[in-house]
Amino acid sequence: MKRLKLILAAFFLLPCALKAQARKDVFTHKQAQYVACAREKLRILYVFLDPSQPAESKSMTTSVCTGKEVKVSPPKWLLEDLPSMSGRMLWSLEN
């Protein structure tokens, strides 16, 4: 009788445990890649718009979105206009 209870418990609980394991991931693999690519693009934009970094260090290599190494450089107009843009801050986190 004890063995029968153990077998029945395993029979009913094992599928529940497998289903819970399958649903533990919040995002699918494709969605996780999409989020990682968006995060990398925001990081690149942050580096491009950081006026404290020299223009030579703003070029970077990334492989998150495409799967192959890609060199990303800021556009020339951004490098030229960044000093004047940083002088015309429209908002600030500091009060």
mmCIF file of C-alpha atoms in Angstrom:
data_model
loop_
_atom_site.group_PDB
_atom_site.id
_atom_site.type_symbol
_atom_site.label_atom_id
_atom_site.label_comp_id
_atom_site.label_asym_id
_atom_site.label_seq_id
_atom_site.Cartn_x
_atom_site.Cartn_y
_atom_site.Cartn_z
ATOM 1 C CA MET A 1 0.000 0.000 0.000
ATOM 2 C CA LYS A 2 2.857 2.363 0.815
ATOM 3 C CA ARG A 3 4.465 1.617 -2.524
ATOM 4 C CA LEU A 4 1.181 2.295 -4.320
ATOM 5 C CA LYS A 5 0.859 5.703 -2.634
ATOM 6 C CA LEU A 6 4.422 6.551 -3.641
ATOM 7 C CA ILE A 7 3.788 5.534 -7.243
ATOM 8 C CA LEU A 8 0.553 7.535 -7.384
ATOM 9 C CA ALA A 9 2.201 10.570 -5.849
ATOM 10 C CA ALA A 10 5.041 10.377 -8.363
ATOM 11 C CA PHE A 11 2.561 9.870 -11.191
ATOM 12 C CA PHE A 12 0.593 13.005 -10.293
ATOM 13 C CA LEU A 13 3.384 15.253 -9.007
ATOM 14 C CA LEU A 14 6.001 14.604 -11.692
ATOM 15 C CA PRO A 15 3.990 16.265 -14.512
ATOM 16 C CA CYS A 16 3.308 19.265 -12.261
ATOM 17 C CA ALA A 17 7.010 19.610 -11.501
ATOM 18 C CA LEU A 18 7.945 19.337 -15.187
ATOM 19 C CA LYS A 19 5.322 21.922 -16.158
ATOM 20 C CA ALA A 20 6.595 24.316 -13.476
ATOM 21 C CA GLN A 21 10.165 23.836 -14.729
ATOM 22 C CA ALA A 22 9.088 24.547 -18.311
ATOM 23 C CA ARG A 23 7.272 27.749 -17.306
ATOM 24 C CA LYS A 24 10.073 29.194 -15.153
ATOM 25 C CA ASP A 25 11.572 31.179 -18.017
ATOM 26 C CA VAL A 26 9.903 34.555 -18.358
ATOM 27 C CA PHE A 27 11.064 35.137 -21.929
ATOM 28 C CA THR A 28 11.602 32.787 -24.820
ATOM 29 C CA HIS A 29 15.107 32.600 -26.264
ATOM 30 C CA LYS A 30 14.147 34.901 -29.151
ATOM 31 C CA GLN A 31 12.623 37.450 -26.758
ATOM 32 C CA ALA A 32 15.724 37.328 -24.534
ATOM 33 C CA GLN A 33 17.906 38.039 -27.600
ATOM 34 C CA TYR A 34 15.644 40.973 -28.492
ATOM 35 C CA VAL A 35 15.993 42.424 -24.985
ATOM 36 C CA ALA A 36 19.791 41.915 -25.009
ATOM 37 C CA CYS A 37 20.030 43.680 -28.384
ATOM 38 C CA ALA A 38 17.943 46.619 -27.122
ATOM 39 C CA ARG A 39 20.118 46.854 -23.994
ATOM 40 C CA GLU A 40 23.281 46.892 -26.140
ATOM 41 C CA LYS A 41 21.846 49.620 -28.403
ATOM 42 C CA LEU A 42 21.028 51.778 -25.380
ATOM 43 C CA ARG A 43 24.547 51.269 -24.009
ATOM 44 C CA ILE A 44 26.033 52.343 -27.348
ATOM 45 C CA LEU A 45 23.778 55.421 -27.443
ATOM 46 C CA TYR A 46 24.807 56.295 -23.886
ATOM 47 C CA VAL A 47 28.497 56.115 -24.836
ATOM 48 C CA PHE A 48 27.893 58.190 -27.979
ATOM 49 C CA LEU A 49 26.114 60.928 -26.006
ATOM 50 C CA ASP A 50 28.562 61.044 -23.084
ATOM 51 C CA PRO A 51 30.422 64.371 -23.441
ATOM 52 C CA SER A 52 33.053 63.378 -20.861
ATOM 53 C CA GLN A 53 34.530 60.684 -23.107
ATOM 54 C CA PRO A 54 36.906 61.641 -25.909
ATOM 55 C CA ALA A 55 35.687 61.118 -29.471
ATOM 56 C CA GLU A 56 38.404 58.527 -30.163
ATOM 57 C CA SER A 57 37.033 56.151 -27.527
ATOM 58 C CA LYS A 58 33.438 56.256 -28.767
ATOM 59 C CA SER A 59 33.914 53.616 -31.480
ATOM 60 C CA MET A 60 33.234 50.115 -30.249
ATOM 61 C CA THR A 61 32.824 46.564 -31.467
ATOM 62 C CA THR A 62 29.697 44.584 -30.659
ATOM 63 C CA SER A 63 28.259 41.216 -31.621
ATOM 64 C CA VAL A 64 25.067 41.070 -29.559
ATOM 65 C CA CYS A 65 22.501 41.965 -32.221
ATOM 66 C CA THR A 66 23.961 40.434 -35.360
ATOM 67 C CA GLY A 67 25.953 37.491 -34.012
ATOM 68 C CA LYS A 68 29.106 38.679 -35.774
ATOM 69 C CA GLU A 69 31.602 41.365 -34.812
ATOM 70 C CA VAL A 70 30.440 44.782 -36.020
ATOM 71 C CA LYS A 71 32.312 48.047 -35.473
ATOM 72 C CA VAL A 72 29.968 50.865 -34.508
ATOM 73 C CA SER A 73 31.079 54.491 -34.682
ATOM 74 C CA PRO A 74 29.102 57.630 -33.942
ATOM 75 C CA PRO A 75 28.119 59.758 -36.935
ATOM 76 C CA LYS A 76 30.401 62.671 -37.758
ATOM 77 C CA TRP A 77 27.654 65.257 -37.182
ATOM 78 C CA LEU A 78 27.125 63.974 -33.659
ATOM 79 C CA LEU A 79 30.802 64.334 -32.811
ATOM 80 C CA GLU A 80 30.771 67.857 -34.204
ATOM 81 C CA ASP A 81 27.545 68.957 -32.439
ATOM 82 C CA LEU A 82 28.011 67.158 -29.111
ATOM 83 C CA PRO A 83 29.865 70.010 -27.347
ATOM 84 C CA SER A 84 27.151 72.519 -28.220
ATOM 85 C CA MET A 85 24.414 69.979 -27.391
ATOM 86 C CA SER A 86 25.869 69.345 -23.941
ATOM 87 C CA GLY A 87 25.914 73.123 -23.322
ATOM 88 C CA ARG A 88 22.178 73.370 -24.061
ATOM 89 C CA MET A 89 20.837 70.870 -21.554
ATOM 90 C CA LEU A 90 17.049 70.948 -21.552
ATOM 91 C CA TRP A 91 16.729 68.946 -18.346
ATOM 92 C CA SER A 92 18.953 67.774 -15.570
ATOM 93 C CA LEU A 93 18.753 65.196 -12.813
ATOM 94 C CA GLU A 94 20.363 67.666 -10.430
ATOM 95 C CA ASN A 95 18.118 70.251 -8.786
#
